[in-house]
Amino acid sequence: MRTTARRAAQVVCVLTTASLLAACGAGKERPSEGGSAVGVTDTTIKVGAHFPLTGPAAPGYSEIPSGHQALYEYVNDHGGIHGRKIEMVVKDDAYNPTNTSAVTNDMILQDEIFAMVAGLGTPTHRAVVQRLNDDGIPDLFVSSGSLQWGDDPSSSPMTFGWQPDYEIEGKIIGQYVKENMPDAKVGLFLQDDDFGEDGEKGARQFLDDQIVDVQKYTPGGSTDFAPQMSSFKSKGVDIVLGFNTPSFTALSQIAAQGVGFKSKWFYSNVGSDPSLVGGLLASMTKGKIPAEQGVKLMDGMLTTEYLGGVDAPDDEWVKLWQKVWDEYSKKGSDKLTNYRIYGMSQAWTFVQALQANGKDLTRESIVKTIEEEGASFEGPGLAPFRYSGDSHMGISGTSVVEIKNGASEPLTPVLVTDIGDAPIEEDDSAASDAPPSSGLPE
């Protein structure tokens, strides 16, 4: 979840998802004893989230919920939303789908959450998305770019994506490489699930004739990637496109050095944070690659960006995030990071949705509000949302950047598109230069 400085559908029948909810019986409001929606009182709204607070995916991702909680506390201290304060229950699934099912069950039955907000991971969230939809629980702003969160609201009417999906990211990456490295031999390094599959699908729209090798890994499987890097080397790969998480960015770099494989690298936004990858390289090599050298190793690598981040301290949004973090972080020694900014930015969207919904809050009403008004939400994202009754897809684009000295230099304007053969176009219409003066969504 790298960030950078800001740059100045078809359905079976013509029904909104809210209509589908009523027609199918899904999303039926289960009232609490007081008569309001489950998880909602006159003074509170309780939401839940699953994150890998421990385990191999914890680096970086475990920081996201602290960003949510800091912004919610800031909002609560400024009057809350229509008189209600937001409470967030966060549970550790260690990036294990079995654990995700268990903690989600606890949040539904014991904590009685109103909605799931920002649950993280493609394989993990897939384990619970059907349960949430069957129970009519809003499943908002999933922390993953899989297509399954938003491309078919008729099958998952309660679920919404948030970040750019991996297919459109793959398209933007593919077009950039095609235009700038038309003769390059391309290798793909993919997580063996929807993450890698969707990224490959997008990239092949432009690079099918340039791709000479595809190597995959399974989360939780072998961490020795020497065979994959040796394969790239033997095929003469000039540039590797990596759709992988940060730990596997670090592991791929270690393996590449080990077999003497040198190439250009273009990592998905998900796995390209220089500070985090540098720290992982240091810990994985027991200091043989110091963190500073690890950050330097990222120099010249390409990635995509859709939010302003810590490498742009003068950005007005980053100033707001820094202010909120300084006042509301649970651990004063922890720094603001791009992962915490990601969490605050998601939380900002959720607060916008609650404000737009009004005081009469139900599970069906929040879905309808996002469908009808979400595409016009303004915030820190560089590209517009795609929310409607026919699409629950999130942010519609990114820019391409090059990493230099731990920061990002834009190589393209903001590029937006949609899944399938939708064209890629320049569009920074969603880029709000500064948050409202109140520091709260309006």
GROMACS .gro file of C-alpha atoms in nm:
model
  442
    1MET     CA    1   0.000   0.000   0.000
    2ARG     CA    2   0.243   0.255  -0.125
    3THR     CA    3   0.133   0.616  -0.141
    4THR     CA    4   0.266   0.926  -0.312
    5ALA     CA    5   0.237   1.303  -0.346
    6ARG     CA    6  -0.093   1.419  -0.499
    7ARG     CA    7  -0.112   1.499  -0.873
    8ALA     CA    8  -0.280   1.844  -0.967
    9ALA     CA    9  -2.259  -0.335  -1.584
   10GLN     CA   10  -2.449  -0.578  -1.659
   11VAL     CA   11  -2.713  -0.743  -1.429
   12VAL     CA   12  -2.983  -1.000  -1.483
   13CYS     CA   13  -3.267  -0.755  -1.427
   14VAL     CA   14  -3.292  -0.381  -1.384
   15LEU     CA   15  -3.291  -0.360  -1.008
   16THR     CA   16  -3.075  -0.174  -0.761
   17THR     CA   17  -2.899  -0.389  -0.506
   18ALA     CA   18  -3.134  -0.255  -0.242
   19SER     CA   19  -3.424  -0.393  -0.448
   20LEU     CA   20  -3.241  -0.722  -0.487
   21LEU     CA   21  -3.199  -0.740  -0.112
   22ALA     CA   22  -3.571  -0.708  -0.061
   23ALA     CA   23  -3.658  -0.942  -0.346
   24CYS     CA   24  -3.420  -1.215  -0.234
   25GLY     CA   25  -3.480  -1.183   0.138
   26ALA     CA   26  -3.113  -1.107   0.203
   27GLY     CA   27  -3.021  -0.809   0.416
   28LYS     CA   28  -3.340  -0.832   0.619
   29GLU     CA   29  -3.293  -0.610   0.922
   30ARG     CA   30  -3.276  -0.801   1.249
   31PRO     CA   31  -3.372  -0.555   1.521
   32SER     CA   32  -3.203  -0.545   1.858
   33GLU     CA   33  -3.402  -0.554   2.178
   34GLY     CA   34  -3.436  -0.177   2.165
   35GLY     CA   35  -3.587  -0.186   1.816
   36SER     CA   36  -3.291  -0.039   1.627
   37ALA     CA   37  -3.055  -0.220   1.389
   38VAL     CA   38  -2.820  -0.472   1.546
   39GLY     CA   39  -2.501  -0.293   1.654
   40VAL     CA   40  -2.671   0.049   1.656
   41THR     CA   41  -2.801   0.241   1.957
   42ASP     CA   42  -2.897   0.603   2.001
   43THR     CA   43  -2.535   0.678   2.094
   44THR     CA   44  -2.313   0.414   1.929
   45ILE     CA   45  -2.242   0.221   1.608
   46LYS     CA   46  -2.041  -0.099   1.651
   47VAL     CA   47  -1.844  -0.235   1.355
   48GLY     CA   48  -1.595  -0.519   1.323
   49ALA     CA   49  -1.288  -0.610   1.121
   50HIS     CA   50  -1.051  -0.905   1.080
   51PHE     CA   51  -0.681  -0.837   1.031
   52PRO     CA   52  -0.354  -1.033   1.052
   53LEU     CA   53  -0.226  -0.886   1.377
   54THR     CA   54   0.017  -1.177   1.400
   55GLY     CA   55   0.176  -1.416   1.152
   56PRO     CA   56   0.363  -1.368   0.823
   57ALA     CA   57   0.121  -1.108   0.683
   58ALA     CA   58   0.127  -0.892   0.997
   59PRO     CA   59   0.408  -0.657   0.887
   60GLY     CA   60   0.234  -0.347   0.757
   61TYR     CA   61  -0.119  -0.491   0.751
   62SER     CA   62  -0.141  -0.501   1.132
   63GLU     CA   63  -0.104  -0.122   1.130
   64ILE     CA   64  -0.419  -0.056   0.925
   65PRO     CA   65  -0.676  -0.091   1.207
   66SER     CA   66  -0.487   0.157   1.424
   67GLY     CA   67  -0.546   0.413   1.148
   68HIS     CA   68  -0.918   0.338   1.155
   69GLN     CA   69  -0.937   0.364   1.531
   70ALA     CA   70  -0.746   0.691   1.544
   71LEU     CA   71  -0.981   0.857   1.293
   72TYR     CA   72  -1.292   0.720   1.464
   73GLU     CA   73  -1.175   0.860   1.798
   74TYR     CA   74  -1.110   1.195   1.631
   75VAL     CA   75  -1.462   1.192   1.482
   76ASN     CA   76  -1.613   1.079   1.813
   77ASP     CA   77  -1.446   1.363   1.999
   78HIS     CA   78  -1.594   1.606   1.746
   79GLY     CA   79  -1.953   1.501   1.804
   80GLY     CA   80  -1.966   1.166   1.629
   81ILE     CA   81  -2.207   1.094   1.342
   82HIS     CA   82  -2.565   1.208   1.396
   83GLY     CA   83  -2.504   1.185   1.769
   84ARG     CA   84  -2.348   0.838   1.758
   85LYS     CA   85  -1.989   0.735   1.830
   86ILE     CA   86  -1.817   0.463   1.630
   87GLU     CA   87  -1.684   0.158   1.813
   88MET     CA   88  -1.454  -0.080   1.624
   89VAL     CA   89  -1.391  -0.442   1.723
   90VAL     CA   90  -1.070  -0.577   1.567
   91LYS     CA   91  -0.984  -0.948   1.578
   92ASP     CA   92  -0.671  -1.132   1.468
   93ASP     CA   93  -0.706  -1.398   1.200
   94ALA     CA   94  -0.331  -1.435   1.133
   95TYR     CA   95  -0.415  -1.437   0.758
   96ASN     CA   96  -0.564  -1.785   0.796
   97PRO     CA   97  -0.912  -1.837   0.642
   98THR     CA   98  -1.013  -2.086   0.912
   99ASN     CA   99  -0.936  -1.826   1.176
  100THR     CA  100  -1.122  -1.562   0.974
  101SER     CA  101  -1.438  -1.772   0.984
  102ALA     CA  102  -1.404  -1.819   1.360
  103VAL     CA  103  -1.345  -1.455   1.450
  104THR     CA  104  -1.619  -1.339   1.213
  105ASN     CA  105  -1.861  -1.577   1.380
  106ASP     CA  106  -1.763  -1.426   1.717
  107MET     CA  107  -1.817  -1.072   1.591
  108ILE     CA  108  -2.161  -1.160   1.452
  109LEU     CA  109  -2.292  -1.363   1.745
  110GLN     CA  110  -2.108  -1.226   2.047
  111ASP     CA  111  -2.013  -0.869   1.960
  112GLU     CA  112  -2.326  -0.818   1.746
  113ILE     CA  113  -2.163  -0.584   1.498
  114PHE     CA  114  -2.367  -0.362   1.267
  115ALA     CA  115  -2.124  -0.411   0.978
  116MET     CA  116  -1.791  -0.557   0.880
  117VAL     CA  117  -1.561  -0.273   0.773
  118ALA     CA  118  -1.225  -0.320   0.599
  119GLY     CA  119  -1.177  -0.693   0.659
  120LEU     CA  120  -0.838  -0.774   0.506
  121GLY     CA  121  -0.720  -1.030   0.257
  122THR     CA  122  -0.831  -1.211  -0.057
  123PRO     CA  123  -0.814  -1.574   0.068
  124THR     CA  124  -0.924  -1.478   0.418
  125HIS     CA  125  -1.223  -1.262   0.333
  126ARG     CA  126  -1.342  -1.509   0.072
  127ALA     CA  127  -1.404  -1.747   0.362
  128VAL     CA  128  -1.666  -1.516   0.517
  129VAL     CA  129  -1.819  -1.310   0.237
  130GLN     CA  130  -2.105  -1.554   0.180
  131ARG     CA  131  -2.185  -1.571   0.551
  132LEU     CA  132  -2.199  -1.194   0.578
  133ASN     CA  133  -2.427  -1.165   0.277
  134ASP     CA  134  -2.652  -1.452   0.385
  135ASP     CA  135  -2.695  -1.283   0.723
  136GLY     CA  136  -2.761  -0.943   0.563
  137ILE     CA  137  -2.461  -0.779   0.730
  138PRO     CA  138  -2.303  -0.485   0.543
  139ASP     CA  139  -1.956  -0.590   0.429
  140LEU     CA  140  -1.797  -0.257   0.352
  141PHE     CA  141  -1.469  -0.150   0.192
  142VAL     CA  142  -1.283  -0.482   0.192
  143SER     CA  143  -0.905  -0.441   0.224
  144SER     CA  144  -0.826  -0.630  -0.094
  145GLY     CA  145  -0.850  -0.557  -0.465
  146SER     CA  146  -1.017  -0.883  -0.567
  147LEU     CA  147  -1.293  -0.849  -0.825
  148GLN     CA  148  -1.527  -1.064  -0.617
  149TRP     CA  149  -1.602  -0.777  -0.377
  150GLY     CA  150  -1.773  -0.558  -0.632
  151ASP     CA  151  -1.819  -0.681  -0.987
  152ASP     CA  152  -2.144  -0.873  -0.923
  153PRO     CA  153  -2.369  -0.707  -0.662
  154SER     CA  154  -2.648  -0.949  -0.746
  155SER     CA  155  -2.450  -1.233  -0.583
  156SER     CA  156  -2.293  -1.032  -0.296
  157PRO     CA  157  -2.532  -0.739  -0.243
  158MET     CA  158  -2.390  -0.637   0.094
  159THR     CA  159  -2.022  -0.631  -0.009
  160PHE     CA  160  -1.824  -0.331  -0.140
  161GLY     CA  161  -1.462  -0.302  -0.248
  162TRP     CA  162  -1.257   0.009  -0.171
  163GLN     CA  163  -0.909   0.015  -0.326
  164PRO     CA  164  -0.840  -0.021  -0.700
  165ASP     CA  165  -0.905  -0.379  -0.803
  166TYR     CA  166  -0.615  -0.589  -0.925
  167GLU     CA  167  -0.746  -0.619  -1.281
  168ILE     CA  168  -0.748  -0.245  -1.345
  169GLU     CA  169  -0.410  -0.213  -1.174
  170GLY     CA  170  -0.281  -0.486  -1.404
  171LYS     CA  171  -0.422  -0.301  -1.706
  172ILE     CA  172  -0.252   0.025  -1.608
  173ILE     CA  173   0.077  -0.157  -1.542
  174GLY     CA  174   0.047  -0.348  -1.869
  175GLN     CA  175  -0.020  -0.037  -2.075
  176TYR     CA  176   0.276   0.146  -1.919
  177VAL     CA  177   0.517  -0.139  -1.992
  178LYS     CA  178   0.381  -0.182  -2.346
  179GLU     CA  179   0.427   0.187  -2.422
  180ASN     CA  180   0.767   0.227  -2.256
  181MET     CA  181   0.930  -0.118  -2.291
  182PRO     CA  182   0.772  -0.262  -2.607
  183ASP     CA  183   1.056  -0.507  -2.671
  184ALA     CA  184   1.106  -0.626  -2.313
  185LYS     CA  185   1.065  -0.989  -2.213
  186VAL     CA  186   0.817  -0.989  -1.926
  187GLY     CA  187   0.799  -1.230  -1.633
  188LEU     CA  188   0.506  -1.253  -1.389
  189PHE     CA  189   0.557  -1.330  -1.018
  190LEU     CA  190   0.210  -1.402  -0.882
  191GLN     CA  191   0.036  -1.494  -0.559
  192ASP     CA  192  -0.158  -1.806  -0.651
  193ASP     CA  193  -0.510  -1.678  -0.587
  194ASP     CA  194  -0.743  -1.402  -0.710
  195PHE     CA  195  -0.473  -1.143  -0.641
  196GLY     CA  196  -0.233  -1.288  -0.896
  197GLU     CA  197  -0.504  -1.411  -1.132
  198ASP     CA  198  -0.677  -1.073  -1.160
  199GLY     CA  199  -0.347  -0.886  -1.198
  200GLU     CA  200  -0.237  -1.123  -1.473
  201LYS     CA  201  -0.571  -1.084  -1.649
  202GLY     CA  202  -0.530  -0.707  -1.664
  203ALA     CA  203  -0.164  -0.713  -1.768
  204ARG     CA  204  -0.223  -0.964  -2.049
  205GLN     CA  205  -0.460  -0.723  -2.222
  206PHE     CA  206  -0.147  -0.533  -2.325
  207LEU     CA  207   0.144  -0.774  -2.276
  208ASP     CA  208   0.025  -1.117  -2.384
  209ASP     CA  209   0.283  -1.136  -2.662
  210GLN     CA  210   0.566  -1.012  -2.434
  211ILE     CA  211   0.513  -1.246  -2.137
  212VAL     CA  212   0.769  -1.526  -2.152
  213ASP     CA  213   0.745  -1.677  -1.801
  214VAL     CA  214   0.491  -1.701  -1.517
  215GLN     CA  215   0.596  -1.807  -1.167
  216LYS     CA  216   0.361  -1.841  -0.870
  217TYR     CA  217   0.376  -1.889  -0.493
  218THR     CA  218   0.126  -1.998  -0.231
  219PRO     CA  219   0.095  -1.797   0.093
  220GLY     CA  220   0.203  -2.027   0.373
  221GLY     CA  221   0.403  -2.246   0.134
  222SER     CA  222   0.774  -2.253   0.056
  223THR     CA  223   0.964  -1.927   0.098
  224ASP     CA  224   1.257  -2.037  -0.118
  225PHE     CA  225   1.208  -1.862  -0.449
  226ALA     CA  226   1.544  -1.949  -0.603
  227PRO     CA  227   1.375  -2.182  -0.857
  228GLN     CA  228   1.138  -1.907  -0.972
  229MET     CA  229   1.417  -1.650  -1.003
  230SER     CA  230   1.638  -1.901  -1.184
  231SER     CA  231   1.356  -1.960  -1.432
  232PHE     CA  232   1.327  -1.586  -1.499
  233LYS     CA  233   1.703  -1.570  -1.548
  234SER     CA  234   1.706  -1.861  -1.792
  235LYS     CA  235   1.426  -1.704  -1.998
  236GLY     CA  236   1.612  -1.373  -2.026
  237VAL     CA  237   1.337  -1.177  -1.848
  238ASP     CA  238   1.395  -0.801  -1.864
  239ILE     CA  239   1.116  -0.690  -1.626
  240VAL     CA  240   0.921  -0.877  -1.359
  241LEU     CA  241   0.567  -0.774  -1.269
  242GLY     CA  242   0.500  -0.877  -0.910
  243PHE     CA  243   0.149  -0.916  -0.768
  244ASN     CA  244   0.246  -1.010  -0.416
  245THR     CA  245   0.241  -0.894  -0.053
  246PRO     CA  246   0.539  -0.712   0.112
  247SER     CA  247   0.696  -1.021   0.269
  248PHE     CA  248   0.714  -1.185  -0.073
  249THR     CA  249   0.860  -0.871  -0.230
  250ALA     CA  250   1.146  -0.902   0.017
  251LEU     CA  251   1.179  -1.277  -0.040
  252SER     CA  252   1.185  -1.234  -0.417
  253GLN     CA  253   1.464  -0.978  -0.388
  254ILE     CA  254   1.669  -1.205  -0.162
  255ALA     CA  255   1.623  -1.496  -0.404
  256ALA     CA  256   1.708  -1.283  -0.708
  257GLN     CA  257   2.033  -1.171  -0.545
  258GLY     CA  258   2.111  -1.530  -0.451
  259VAL     CA  259   2.093  -1.661  -0.809
  260GLY     CA  260   2.239  -1.349  -0.972
  261PHE     CA  261   1.919  -1.250  -1.150
  262LYS     CA  262   1.905  -0.882  -1.245
  263SER     CA  263   1.607  -0.713  -1.407
  264LYS     CA  264   1.366  -0.422  -1.382
  265TRP     CA  265   1.089  -0.474  -1.124
  266PHE     CA  266   0.731  -0.345  -1.125
  267TYR     CA  267   0.547  -0.438  -0.805
  268SER     CA  268   0.177  -0.396  -0.736
  269ASN     CA  269   0.093  -0.120  -0.492
  270VAL     CA  270   0.017  -0.388  -0.231
  271GLY     CA  271   0.376  -0.505  -0.198
  272SER     CA  272   0.591  -0.202  -0.270
  273ASP     CA  273   0.630   0.008   0.047
  274PRO     CA  274   1.008   0.079   0.058
  275SER     CA  275   1.031   0.135   0.433
  276LEU     CA  276   0.847  -0.186   0.516
  277VAL     CA  277   1.027  -0.396   0.255
  278GLY     CA  278   1.363  -0.255   0.372
  279GLY     CA  279   1.285  -0.360   0.729
  280LEU     CA  280   1.176  -0.705   0.615
  281LEU     CA  281   1.496  -0.750   0.416
  282ALA     CA  282   1.699  -0.665   0.726
  283SER     CA  283   1.510  -0.906   0.950
  284MET     CA  284   1.498  -1.191   0.695
  285THR     CA  285   1.873  -1.171   0.628
  286LYS     CA  286   1.957  -1.119   0.996
  287GLY     CA  287   2.112  -0.782   0.917
  288LYS     CA  288   2.318  -0.892   0.617
  289ILE     CA  289   2.106  -0.646   0.420
  290PRO     CA  290   2.063  -0.346   0.655
  291ALA     CA  291   1.725  -0.171   0.644
  292GLU     CA  292   1.877   0.137   0.481
  293GLN     CA  293   2.035  -0.078   0.211
  294GLY     CA  294   1.702  -0.257   0.166
  295VAL     CA  295   1.527   0.074   0.103
  296LYS     CA  296   1.803   0.166  -0.141
  297LEU     CA  297   1.752  -0.169  -0.315
  298MET     CA  298   1.403  -0.050  -0.409
  299ASP     CA  299   1.544   0.246  -0.604
  300GLY     CA  300   1.435   0.236  -0.966
  301MET     CA  301   1.148  -0.004  -0.904
  302LEU     CA  302   0.808   0.089  -1.043
  303THR     CA  303   0.471   0.070  -0.869
  304THR     CA  304   0.127   0.230  -0.864
  305GLU     CA  305  -0.022   0.481  -0.622
  306TYR     CA  306  -0.370   0.609  -0.538
  307LEU     CA  307  -0.328   0.797  -0.207
  308GLY     CA  308  -0.099   1.067  -0.073
  309GLY     CA  309   0.142   0.934   0.190
  310VAL     CA  310   0.426   0.991   0.432
  311ASP     CA  311   0.671   1.081   0.155
  312ALA     CA  312   0.458   1.393   0.094
  313PRO     CA  313   0.449   1.565   0.437
  314ASP     CA  314   0.331   1.894   0.286
  315ASP     CA  315   0.020   1.733   0.135
  316GLU     CA  316  -0.284   1.875   0.316
  317TRP     CA  317  -0.438   1.531   0.363
  318VAL     CA  318  -0.115   1.397   0.510
  319LYS     CA  319  -0.106   1.693   0.746
  320LEU     CA  320  -0.453   1.597   0.869
  321TRP     CA  321  -0.355   1.231   0.910
  322GLN     CA  322  -0.043   1.336   1.102
  323LYS     CA  323  -0.248   1.559   1.331
  324VAL     CA  324  -0.498   1.283   1.400
  325TRP     CA  325  -0.225   1.025   1.459
  326ASP     CA  326  -0.031   1.253   1.694
  327GLU     CA  327  -0.343   1.309   1.904
  328TYR     CA  328  -0.508   0.967   1.897
  329SER     CA  329  -0.245   0.697   1.844
  330LYS     CA  330  -0.249   0.432   2.113
  331LYS     CA  331   0.129   0.409   2.125
  332GLY     CA  332   0.300   0.743   2.122
  333SER     CA  333   0.627   0.593   1.999
  334ASP     CA  334   0.474   0.454   1.681
  335LYS     CA  335   0.507   0.663   1.366
  336LEU     CA  336   0.249   0.748   1.105
  337THR     CA  337   0.293   0.500   0.819
  338ASN     CA  338   0.138   0.450   0.478
  339TYR     CA  339  -0.060   0.157   0.617
  340ARG     CA  340  -0.209   0.378   0.888
  341ILE     CA  341  -0.291   0.637   0.622
  342TYR     CA  342  -0.465   0.362   0.425
  343GLY     CA  343  -0.673   0.284   0.734
  344MET     CA  344  -0.761   0.648   0.798
  345SER     CA  345  -0.860   0.692   0.434
  346GLN     CA  346  -1.092   0.390   0.448
  347ALA     CA  347  -1.238   0.518   0.774
  348TRP     CA  348  -1.297   0.857   0.612
  349THR     CA  349  -1.509   0.686   0.342
  350PHE     CA  350  -1.710   0.498   0.606
  351VAL     CA  351  -1.775   0.821   0.798
  352GLN     CA  352  -1.887   0.986   0.473
  353ALA     CA  353  -2.133   0.702   0.415
  354LEU     CA  354  -2.274   0.731   0.767
  355GLN     CA  355  -2.316   1.106   0.732
  356ALA     CA  356  -2.486   1.072   0.394
  357ASN     CA  357  -2.717   0.803   0.531
  358GLY     CA  358  -2.868   1.030   0.795
  359LYS     CA  359  -2.978   0.945   1.148
  360ASP     CA  360  -3.218   0.664   1.046
  361LEU     CA  361  -2.950   0.398   1.004
  362THR     CA  362  -3.026   0.040   0.900
  363ARG     CA  363  -2.824  -0.225   0.725
  364GLU     CA  364  -3.026  -0.183   0.407
  365SER     CA  365  -3.006   0.196   0.418
  366ILE     CA  366  -2.625   0.209   0.437
  367VAL     CA  367  -2.601  -0.016   0.127
  368LYS     CA  368  -2.849   0.205  -0.060
  369THR     CA  369  -2.663   0.521   0.044
  370ILE     CA  370  -2.328   0.398  -0.088
  371GLU     CA  371  -2.488   0.283  -0.414
  372GLU     CA  372  -2.666   0.613  -0.471
  373GLU     CA  373  -2.410   0.862  -0.339
  374GLY     CA  374  -2.077   0.681  -0.311
  375ALA     CA  375  -1.953   0.767  -0.660
  376SER     CA  376  -1.957   1.134  -0.561
  377PHE     CA  377  -1.768   1.093  -0.233
  378GLU     CA  378  -1.465   1.321  -0.222
  379GLY     CA  379  -1.159   1.243  -0.017
  380PRO     CA  380  -0.790   1.157  -0.029
  381GLY     CA  381  -0.814   0.910  -0.317
  382LEU     CA  382  -0.666   1.025  -0.647
  383ALA     CA  383  -0.937   0.863  -0.861
  384PRO     CA  384  -1.319   0.844  -0.831
  385PHE     CA  385  -1.513   0.556  -0.678
  386ARG     CA  386  -1.731   0.341  -0.908
  387TYR     CA  387  -2.018   0.273  -0.669
  388SER     CA  388  -2.368   0.225  -0.810
  389GLY     CA  389  -2.649  -0.027  -0.804
  390ASP     CA  390  -2.467  -0.223  -1.076
  391SER     CA  391  -2.114  -0.196  -0.937
  392HIS     CA  392  -1.965  -0.213  -0.589
  393MET     CA  393  -1.611  -0.161  -0.717
  394GLY     CA  394  -1.388   0.087  -0.537
  395ILE     CA  395  -1.135   0.346  -0.653
  396SER     CA  396  -1.113   0.350  -1.032
  397GLY     CA  397  -0.746   0.417  -1.100
  398THR     CA  398  -0.388   0.492  -1.004
  399SER     CA  399  -0.080   0.672  -1.123
  400VAL     CA  400   0.247   0.499  -1.211
  401VAL     CA  401   0.550   0.605  -1.005
  402GLU     CA  402   0.918   0.524  -0.970
  403ILE     CA  403   1.071   0.472  -0.626
  404LYS     CA  404   1.376   0.686  -0.551
  405ASN     CA  405   1.537   0.718  -0.209
  406GLY     CA  406   1.230   0.573  -0.040
  407ALA     CA  407   0.995   0.824  -0.203
  408SER     CA  408   0.792   0.824  -0.523
  409GLU     CA  409   0.826   1.022  -0.842
  410PRO     CA  410   0.513   1.025  -1.063
  411LEU     CA  411   0.565   0.897  -1.414
  412THR     CA  412   0.205   0.934  -1.533
  413PRO     CA  413  -0.103   1.140  -1.452
  414VAL     CA  414  -0.387   0.969  -1.264
  415LEU     CA  415  -0.515   0.695  -1.496
  416VAL     CA  416  -0.866   0.554  -1.454
  417THR     CA  417  -1.041   0.259  -1.612
  418ASP     CA  418  -1.278  -0.026  -1.533
  419ILE     CA  419  -1.266  -0.402  -1.570
  420GLY     CA  420  -1.287  -0.567  -1.910
  421ASP     CA  421  -1.203  -0.366  -2.221
  422ALA     CA  422  -1.289  -0.024  -2.073
  423PRO     CA  423  -1.038   0.234  -2.198
  424ILE     CA  424  -0.767   0.385  -1.978
  425GLU     CA  425  -0.805   0.760  -1.951
  426GLU     CA  426  -0.656   1.049  -1.755
  427ASP     CA  427  -0.887   1.171  -1.477
  428ASP     CA  428  -0.797   1.346  -1.153
  429SER     CA  429  -1.149   1.476  -1.090
  430ALA     CA  430  -1.168   1.301  -0.752
  431ALA     CA  431  -0.846   1.450  -0.624
  432SER     CA  432  -0.946   1.695  -0.353
  433ASP     CA  433  -0.644   1.915  -0.281
  434ALA     CA  434  -0.732   1.953   0.086
  435PRO     CA  435  -0.977   1.814   0.341
  436PRO     CA  436  -1.259   2.036   0.472
  437SER     CA  437  -1.139   2.298   0.720
  438SER     CA  438  -1.321   2.114   0.998
  439GLY     CA  439  -1.111   1.806   0.936
  440LEU     CA  440  -1.432   1.605   0.900
  441PRO     CA  441  -1.623   1.481   0.594
  442GLU     CA  442  -1.899   1.716   0.483
   0.00000   0.00000   0.00000
